[in-house]
mmCIF file of C-alpha atoms and ligand atoms in Angstrom:
data_model
loop_
_atom_site.group_PDB
_atom_site.id
_atom_site.type_symbol
_atom_site.label_atom_id
_atom_site.label_comp_id
_atom_site.label_asym_id
_atom_site.label_seq_id
_atom_site.Cartn_x
_atom_site.Cartn_y
_atom_site.Cartn_z
ATOM 1 C CA MET O 64 4.181 17.751 33.708
ATOM 2 C CA SER O 65 5.268 15.320 30.987
ATOM 3 C CA THR O 66 7.100 16.848 28.014
ATOM 4 C CA TYR O 67 5.478 14.272 25.727
ATOM 5 C CA LEU O 68 2.273 15.594 24.132
ATOM 6 C CA HIS O 69 0.388 12.300 23.833
ATOM 7 C CA GLY O 70 1.248 10.737 27.205
ATOM 8 C CA PHE O 71 1.670 7.032 27.969
ATOM 9 C CA ILE O 72 -1.769 5.862 29.134
ATOM 10 C CA PRO O 73 -3.100 2.518 27.771
ATOM 11 C CA GLU O 74 -5.639 4.261 25.464
ATOM 12 C CA GLU O 75 -2.775 6.177 23.850
ATOM 13 C CA GLN O 76 -0.704 3.005 23.482
ATOM 14 C CA GLN O 77 -3.664 1.349 21.724
ATOM 15 C CA ARG O 78 -4.099 4.481 19.550
ATOM 16 C CA LEU O 79 -0.559 4.013 18.213
ATOM 17 C CA ILE O 80 -1.385 0.437 17.175
ATOM 18 C CA ASP O 81 -4.615 1.560 15.459
ATOM 19 C CA GLN O 82 -2.795 4.469 13.806
ATOM 20 C CA ALA O 83 -0.176 2.167 12.264
ATOM 21 C CA GLY O 84 -3.014 0.138 10.720
ATOM 22 C CA ILE O 85 -5.044 3.103 9.465
ATOM 23 C CA LEU O 86 -2.080 4.962 7.938
ATOM 24 C CA GLY O 87 -0.077 1.908 6.851
ATOM 25 C CA SER O 88 -1.177 2.034 3.220
ATOM 26 C CA LEU O 89 -0.013 5.672 3.049
ATOM 27 C CA ILE O 90 3.325 5.214 4.830
ATOM 28 C CA TYR O 91 4.789 2.009 3.433
ATOM 29 C CA PRO O 92 4.459 1.962 -0.385
ATOM 30 C CA ARG O 93 7.786 3.795 -0.870
ATOM 31 C CA ILE O 94 9.764 2.343 2.041
ATOM 32 C CA ASP O 95 12.179 -0.427 1.126
ATOM 33 C CA PHE O 96 14.571 -2.153 3.537
ATOM 34 C CA SER O 97 14.738 -5.415 1.577
ATOM 35 C CA ASP O 98 18.544 -5.168 1.231
ATOM 36 C CA CYS O 99 19.067 -4.410 4.952
ATOM 37 C CA LYS O 100 19.708 -6.704 7.921
ATOM 38 C CA ASN O 101 20.061 -4.599 11.067
ATOM 39 C CA LEU O 102 17.634 -1.756 11.483
ATOM 40 C CA LEU O 103 17.598 0.861 14.221
ATOM 41 C CA GLU O 104 14.141 2.241 15.000
ATOM 42 C CA ILE O 105 14.226 5.472 16.973
ATOM 43 C CA GLY O 106 11.169 6.503 18.997
ATOM 44 C CA SER O 107 9.632 3.077 18.423
ATOM 45 C CA GLY O 108 6.825 3.532 20.962
ATOM 46 C CA VAL O 109 4.782 0.380 21.531
ATOM 47 C CA GLY O 110 6.217 -1.343 18.441
ATOM 48 C CA ALA O 111 3.289 -0.569 16.133
ATOM 49 C CA GLN O 112 5.478 0.308 13.129
ATOM 50 C CA THR O 113 8.046 -2.312 14.164
ATOM 51 C CA GLU O 114 5.453 -5.039 13.622
ATOM 52 C CA VAL O 115 4.673 -3.747 10.120
ATOM 53 C CA LEU O 116 8.387 -3.614 9.263
ATOM 54 C CA LEU O 117 9.081 -7.119 10.620
ATOM 55 C CA LYS O 118 6.253 -8.507 8.491
ATOM 56 C CA LEU O 119 7.226 -6.601 5.341
ATOM 57 C CA PHE O 120 10.942 -7.425 5.571
ATOM 58 C CA PRO O 121 11.405 -10.970 6.932
ATOM 59 C CA ASP O 122 15.247 -10.743 6.934
ATOM 60 C CA LEU O 123 15.307 -7.718 9.191
ATOM 61 C CA HIS O 124 16.402 -7.589 12.835
ATOM 62 C CA ILE O 125 15.125 -4.419 14.535
ATOM 63 C CA THR O 126 16.541 -2.629 17.567
ATOM 64 C CA CYS O 127 13.810 -0.478 19.104
ATOM 65 C CA VAL O 128 14.915 2.635 20.973
ATOM 66 C CA ASP O 129 12.520 4.690 23.069
ATOM 67 C CA TYR O 130 13.063 6.792 26.181
ATOM 68 C CA SER O 131 9.877 5.512 27.814
ATOM 69 C CA GLU O 132 10.167 2.239 29.719
ATOM 70 C CA SER O 133 6.357 1.848 29.674
ATOM 71 C CA GLN O 134 6.250 2.123 25.863
ATOM 72 C CA LEU O 135 9.029 -0.474 25.579
ATOM 73 C CA GLU O 136 7.261 -2.793 28.010
ATOM 74 C CA MET O 137 4.147 -2.698 25.825
ATOM 75 C CA ALA O 138 6.324 -3.147 22.700
ATOM 76 C CA ARG O 139 7.869 -6.299 24.228
ATOM 77 C CA LYS O 140 4.350 -7.704 24.708
ATOM 78 C CA ASN O 141 3.106 -6.657 21.276
ATOM 79 C CA LEU O 142 6.137 -8.149 19.528
ATOM 80 C CA GLU O 143 6.380 -11.425 21.474
ATOM 81 C CA GLN O 144 5.805 -13.460 18.307
ATOM 82 C CA PHE O 145 8.969 -11.939 16.747
ATOM 83 C CA SER O 146 11.378 -12.881 19.570
ATOM 84 C CA GLY O 147 14.879 -13.290 18.194
ATOM 85 C CA ARG O 148 14.250 -10.631 15.549
ATOM 86 C CA VAL O 149 13.773 -7.646 17.825
ATOM 87 C CA SER O 150 15.571 -6.080 20.778
ATOM 88 C CA PHE O 151 14.792 -3.098 22.982
ATOM 89 C CA ILE O 152 16.884 -0.272 24.376
ATOM 90 C CA CYS O 153 15.656 2.449 26.723
ATOM 91 C CA GLN O 154 17.576 5.580 25.766
ATOM 92 C CA ASP O 155 17.054 9.237 24.956
ATOM 93 C CA ALA O 156 17.420 9.597 21.186
ATOM 94 C CA LYS O 157 19.518 12.724 21.739
ATOM 95 C CA GLN O 158 22.059 10.853 23.845
ATOM 96 C CA LEU O 159 22.424 7.557 22.036
ATOM 97 C CA GLU O 160 25.076 5.209 23.377
ATOM 98 C CA LEU O 161 24.658 2.099 21.277
ATOM 99 C CA THR O 162 27.142 -0.729 21.032
ATOM 100 C CA GLY O 163 25.711 -2.280 17.853
ATOM 101 C CA LYS O 164 26.275 -1.227 14.235
ATOM 102 C CA TYR O 165 23.264 -0.813 11.950
ATOM 103 C CA ASP O 166 22.737 -0.658 8.193
ATOM 104 C CA SER O 167 19.368 1.146 8.316
ATOM 105 C CA VAL O 168 17.238 3.540 10.365
ATOM 106 C CA PHE O 169 13.483 4.044 10.579
ATOM 107 C CA ILE O 170 11.882 6.989 12.394
ATOM 108 C CA CYS O 171 8.153 7.718 12.357
ATOM 109 C CA TRP O 172 6.222 10.434 14.246
ATOM 110 C CA ALA O 173 9.056 10.833 16.794
ATOM 111 C CA LEU O 174 11.276 13.775 15.749
ATOM 112 C CA GLU O 175 8.224 16.047 16.075
ATOM 113 C CA HIS O 176 8.489 15.568 19.854
ATOM 114 C CA ILE O 177 12.218 16.220 20.189
ATOM 115 C CA SER O 178 13.843 19.629 20.554
ATOM 116 C CA GLU O 179 16.744 20.119 18.110
ATOM 117 C CA PRO O 180 16.018 16.890 16.208
ATOM 118 C CA ILE O 181 19.141 17.450 14.104
ATOM 119 C CA GLU O 182 21.099 16.258 17.143
ATOM 120 C CA VAL O 183 19.373 12.857 16.778
ATOM 121 C CA LEU O 184 20.326 12.673 13.089
ATOM 122 C CA LYS O 185 23.945 13.576 13.903
ATOM 123 C CA GLY O 186 24.190 11.304 16.945
ATOM 124 C CA MET O 187 22.892 8.162 15.250
ATOM 125 C CA LYS O 188 25.671 8.350 12.613
ATOM 126 C CA ASN O 189 28.118 6.925 15.182
ATOM 127 C CA SER O 190 26.178 3.648 15.110
ATOM 128 C CA LEU O 191 25.670 3.390 11.341
ATOM 129 C CA LEU O 192 27.672 1.496 8.746
ATOM 130 C CA PRO O 193 28.723 3.359 5.580
ATOM 131 C CA GLY O 194 25.926 3.215 3.002
ATOM 132 C CA SER O 195 23.186 2.925 5.636
ATOM 133 C CA LYS O 196 19.648 3.608 4.443
ATOM 134 C CA ILE O 197 17.448 6.053 6.376
ATOM 135 C CA TRP O 198 13.660 6.460 6.110
ATOM 136 C CA ILE O 199 11.927 9.146 8.158
ATOM 137 C CA THR O 200 8.185 9.936 8.204
ATOM 138 C CA GLU O 201 7.139 13.100 10.027
ATOM 139 C CA VAL O 202 4.280 15.519 10.496
ATOM 140 C CA PHE O 203 3.769 18.739 8.560
ATOM 141 C CA ASN O 204 0.823 20.159 10.500
ATOM 142 C CA SER O 205 0.707 23.467 8.596
ATOM 143 C CA SER O 206 -0.504 21.465 5.580
ATOM 144 C CA PHE O 207 -3.857 20.728 7.275
ATOM 145 C CA TYR O 208 -6.840 22.230 5.458
ATOM 146 C CA PHE O 209 -10.450 21.585 6.326
ATOM 147 C CA PHE O 210 -13.771 22.981 5.186
ATOM 148 C CA PRO O 211 -16.097 24.292 6.501
ATOM 149 C CA LYS O 212 -13.862 26.384 8.740
ATOM 150 C CA LEU O 213 -15.540 25.606 12.052
ATOM 151 C CA PRO O 214 -14.146 27.667 14.948
ATOM 152 C CA GLY O 215 -13.983 24.902 17.588
ATOM 153 C CA LEU O 216 -11.647 22.804 15.469
ATOM 154 C CA GLU O 217 -9.667 25.860 14.342
ATOM 155 C CA ARG O 218 -9.079 26.996 17.929
ATOM 156 C CA TYR O 219 -8.181 23.508 19.156
ATOM 157 C CA TYR O 220 -5.758 22.828 16.286
ATOM 158 C CA GLU O 221 -3.968 26.109 16.888
ATOM 159 C CA ALA O 222 -3.714 25.390 20.625
ATOM 160 C CA TYR O 223 -2.532 21.800 19.940
ATOM 161 C CA ASN O 224 0.328 22.954 17.703
ATOM 162 C CA LYS O 225 1.323 25.824 19.984
ATOM 163 C CA PHE O 226 1.335 23.445 22.931
ATOM 164 C CA GLN O 227 3.608 20.992 21.113
ATOM 165 C CA ILE O 228 6.021 23.856 20.397
ATOM 166 C CA SER O 229 5.889 24.899 24.064
ATOM 167 C CA LEU O 230 6.984 21.337 24.977
ATOM 168 C CA GLY O 231 10.044 21.703 22.713
ATOM 169 C CA GLY O 232 8.573 19.839 19.716
ATOM 170 C CA ASP O 233 7.948 20.963 16.150
ATOM 171 C CA PRO O 234 4.613 20.211 14.426
ATOM 172 C CA ASP O 235 6.174 21.156 11.057
ATOM 173 C CA VAL O 236 9.390 19.165 11.419
ATOM 174 C CA GLY O 237 8.553 17.092 8.311
ATOM 175 C CA ALA O 238 9.009 20.096 6.035
ATOM 176 C CA LYS O 239 12.503 20.630 7.449
ATOM 177 C CA LEU O 240 13.816 17.066 7.096
ATOM 178 C CA GLY O 241 15.708 17.661 3.836
ATOM 179 C CA ASN O 242 17.791 20.546 5.171
ATOM 180 C CA MET O 243 18.405 18.785 8.481
ATOM 181 C CA LEU O 244 19.608 15.584 6.826
ATOM 182 C CA LYS O 245 21.925 17.597 4.565
ATOM 183 C CA VAL O 246 23.463 19.569 7.455
ATOM 184 C CA ALA O 247 23.793 16.331 9.479
ATOM 185 C CA GLY O 248 25.941 14.876 6.660
ATOM 186 C CA TYR O 249 23.618 12.483 4.816
ATOM 187 C CA THR O 250 23.537 12.142 1.008
ATOM 188 C CA GLU O 251 21.136 11.089 -1.764
ATOM 189 C CA ILE O 252 18.299 12.821 0.110
ATOM 190 C CA GLU O 253 14.872 12.354 -1.463
ATOM 191 C CA LEU O 254 11.685 13.955 -0.154
ATOM 192 C CA SER O 255 8.117 12.882 -0.826
ATOM 193 C CA HIS O 256 4.650 13.550 0.560
ATOM 194 C CA GLY O 257 1.794 11.345 1.598
ATOM 195 C CA GLY O 258 -1.551 11.860 3.251
ATOM 196 C CA PHE O 259 -5.126 12.496 2.272
ATOM 197 C CA HIS O 260 -7.308 14.822 0.236
ATOM 198 C CA LEU O 261 -10.830 13.757 1.121
ATOM 199 C CA ASP O 262 -14.313 15.025 0.374
ATOM 200 C CA GLN O 263 -17.802 13.637 -0.226
ATOM 201 C CA THR O 264 -16.630 11.787 -3.359
ATOM 202 C CA ASN O 265 -15.364 9.178 -0.871
ATOM 203 C CA PRO O 266 -17.586 9.493 2.230
ATOM 204 C CA GLY O 267 -16.460 6.189 3.777
ATOM 205 C CA GLU O 268 -12.793 7.184 3.758
ATOM 206 C CA LEU O 269 -13.708 10.717 4.909
ATOM 207 C CA ILE O 270 -15.490 9.372 8.004
ATOM 208 C CA LYS O 271 -12.687 6.872 8.696
ATOM 209 C CA ILE O 272 -9.969 9.527 8.625
ATOM 210 C CA ILE O 273 -12.021 12.106 10.548
ATOM 211 C CA THR O 274 -12.641 9.501 13.265
ATOM 212 C CA TYR O 275 -8.896 8.782 13.354
ATOM 213 C CA TRP O 276 -8.172 12.527 13.482
ATOM 214 C CA LYS O 277 -10.523 12.970 16.436
ATOM 215 C CA GLY O 278 -8.514 10.373 18.361
ATOM 216 C CA LEU O 279 -5.239 12.043 17.372
ATOM 217 C CA MET O 280 -6.444 15.481 18.483
ATOM 218 C CA LYS O 281 -7.891 14.073 21.711
ATOM 219 C CA SER O 282 -4.633 12.325 22.546
ATOM 220 C CA GLY O 283 -3.191 15.727 23.431
ATOM 221 C CA SER O 284 -6.195 16.855 25.463
ATOM 222 C CA ASN O 285 -5.201 15.495 28.907
ATOM 223 C CA SER O 286 -1.840 17.289 28.844
ATOM 224 C CA MET O 287 -3.397 20.426 27.366
ATOM 225 C CA ILE O 288 -6.164 20.585 29.994
ATOM 226 C CA GLN O 289 -3.591 19.974 32.740
ATOM 227 C CA ALA O 290 -1.460 22.815 31.397
ATOM 228 C CA GLY O 291 -4.511 25.088 31.265
ATOM 229 C CA VAL O 292 -4.266 25.814 27.527
ATOM 230 C CA ILE O 293 -7.644 24.298 26.685
ATOM 231 C CA SER O 294 -10.888 23.550 28.550
ATOM 232 C CA LYS O 295 -12.974 20.352 28.513
ATOM 233 C CA LYS O 296 -15.681 22.355 26.724
ATOM 234 C CA GLU O 297 -13.235 23.227 23.939
ATOM 235 C CA VAL O 298 -12.319 19.550 23.525
ATOM 236 C CA ILE O 299 -16.006 18.697 23.029
ATOM 237 C CA SER O 300 -16.410 21.591 20.608
ATOM 238 C CA MET O 301 -13.463 20.270 18.527
ATOM 239 C CA GLU O 302 -15.058 16.804 18.455
ATOM 240 C CA ASN O 303 -18.478 18.190 17.468
ATOM 241 C CA ASP O 304 -16.918 20.247 14.661
ATOM 242 C CA LEU O 305 -15.189 17.168 13.253
ATOM 243 C CA ASP O 306 -18.508 15.259 13.317
ATOM 244 C CA GLN O 307 -20.159 18.165 11.539
ATOM 245 C CA ILE O 308 -17.469 18.322 8.828
ATOM 246 C CA ALA O 309 -17.888 14.592 8.172
ATOM 247 C CA LYS O 310 -21.590 15.229 7.405
ATOM 248 C CA ASP O 311 -21.211 18.476 5.447
ATOM 249 C CA GLU O 312 -21.959 18.149 1.729
ATOM 250 C CA ASN O 313 -19.023 20.496 0.962
ATOM 251 C CA ALA O 314 -16.580 18.844 3.350
ATOM 252 C CA VAL O 315 -12.856 18.931 2.533
ATOM 253 C CA PHE O 316 -10.175 17.239 4.646
ATOM 254 C CA PHE O 317 -6.563 17.569 3.491
ATOM 255 C CA TYR O 318 -3.268 16.735 5.186
ATOM 256 C CA GLN O 319 0.239 15.877 4.026
ATOM 257 C CA PHE O 320 3.076 14.324 6.006
ATOM 258 C CA VAL O 321 6.641 14.262 4.682
ATOM 259 C CA GLN O 322 8.864 11.258 4.039
ATOM 260 C CA ALA O 323 12.603 11.544 3.647
ATOM 261 C CA LYS O 324 14.979 8.917 2.352
ATOM 262 C CA ALA O 325 18.723 9.345 2.756
ATOM 263 C CA ILE O 326 21.980 7.426 2.649
ATOM 264 C CA LEU O 327 24.915 7.854 4.999
HETATM 265 C C1 SAM P 95 3.982 9.349 18.550
HETATM 266 S S1 SAM P 95 4.974 8.089 19.239
HETATM 267 C C2 SAM P 95 5.375 7.182 17.762
HETATM 268 C C3 SAM P 95 5.783 5.780 18.051
HETATM 269 C C4 SAM P 95 6.064 4.937 16.814
HETATM 270 N N1 SAM P 95 7.148 5.475 16.022
HETATM 271 C C5 SAM P 95 4.821 4.806 15.977
HETATM 272 O O1 SAM P 95 4.747 5.410 14.905
HETATM 273 O O2 SAM P 95 3.893 4.100 16.434
HETATM 274 C C6 SAM P 95 6.508 8.896 19.614
HETATM 275 C C7 SAM P 95 7.450 8.046 20.476
HETATM 276 O O3 SAM P 95 8.699 8.753 20.596
HETATM 277 C C8 SAM P 95 9.188 8.574 21.911
HETATM 278 N N2 SAM P 95 10.116 9.671 22.183
HETATM 279 C C9 SAM P 95 9.823 10.992 22.293
HETATM 280 N N3 SAM P 95 10.942 11.686 22.573
HETATM 281 C C10 SAM P 95 11.967 10.796 22.637
HETATM 282 C C11 SAM P 95 13.350 10.889 22.890
HETATM 283 N N4 SAM P 95 13.933 12.070 23.152
HETATM 284 N N5 SAM P 95 14.100 9.772 22.869
HETATM 285 C C12 SAM P 95 13.529 8.558 22.614
HETATM 286 N N6 SAM P 95 12.218 8.399 22.383
HETATM 287 C C13 SAM P 95 11.443 9.497 22.382
HETATM 288 C C14 SAM P 95 7.949 8.562 22.793
HETATM 289 O O4 SAM P 95 8.178 7.919 24.024
HETATM 290 C C15 SAM P 95 6.950 7.815 21.904
HETATM 291 O O5 SAM P 95 6.954 6.449 22.183
#
């Protein structure tokens, strides 16, 4: 069984591209690499965030690191138009052996999947120049609040988070970024939050995010069914509950991720 919750099937690779688009306006307003030249992206997946970064910061060269050859293969295709500004390395983020030196690091939705993520933060220091700028965006799944409290979604969400922990990940790693960066030796650490607080005052956005959320939740379902922690019926029940919340006149949908900025 794979130790990666979402798996590497084409639908999941497309989901990462869609996700970068849907959440882009929440993730990027604070991030600034305009004074950087050589960025290391860890857990770069299919290059969905890489594309956003390359467009936002035209002077940047990005080295994408991922431990999945199939993700990197798709990233190469997706980023063809940026050839010369991007390179790819297949490595485990916990055992980095990089020859280059970088002045910046970007990590998004990757540390949540890695056991002892502090080892990544410590290990990457060997490849960073003094004064390097770090931006990390990570999940804080305990922040999720929804109303009405429908049991299918409640059960599925609990199983989803427990399953990620059983794979060695941490669905609340975002909340721990500040302490981890400090212990790993970084300075000027700043934490901020982003996400959504939606209800029927903005029904269009509510439906958009609930539809996105359904895809996110479902992306774990193959591995969870295979591991026997959830049934197909429970997946459908989770999806039905999300549809019902979107229509409920008292619907509330709240989630916050955490962003950390630091300097080496
Ligand atoms: C949820 S995806 C996020 C991809 C990308 N950062 C984005 O936001 O679109 C997490 C990525 O981390 C990679 N990953 C997980 N554990 C890793 C590890 N130990 N070393 C390197 N990459 C890892 C996975 O292969 C996957 O591509």
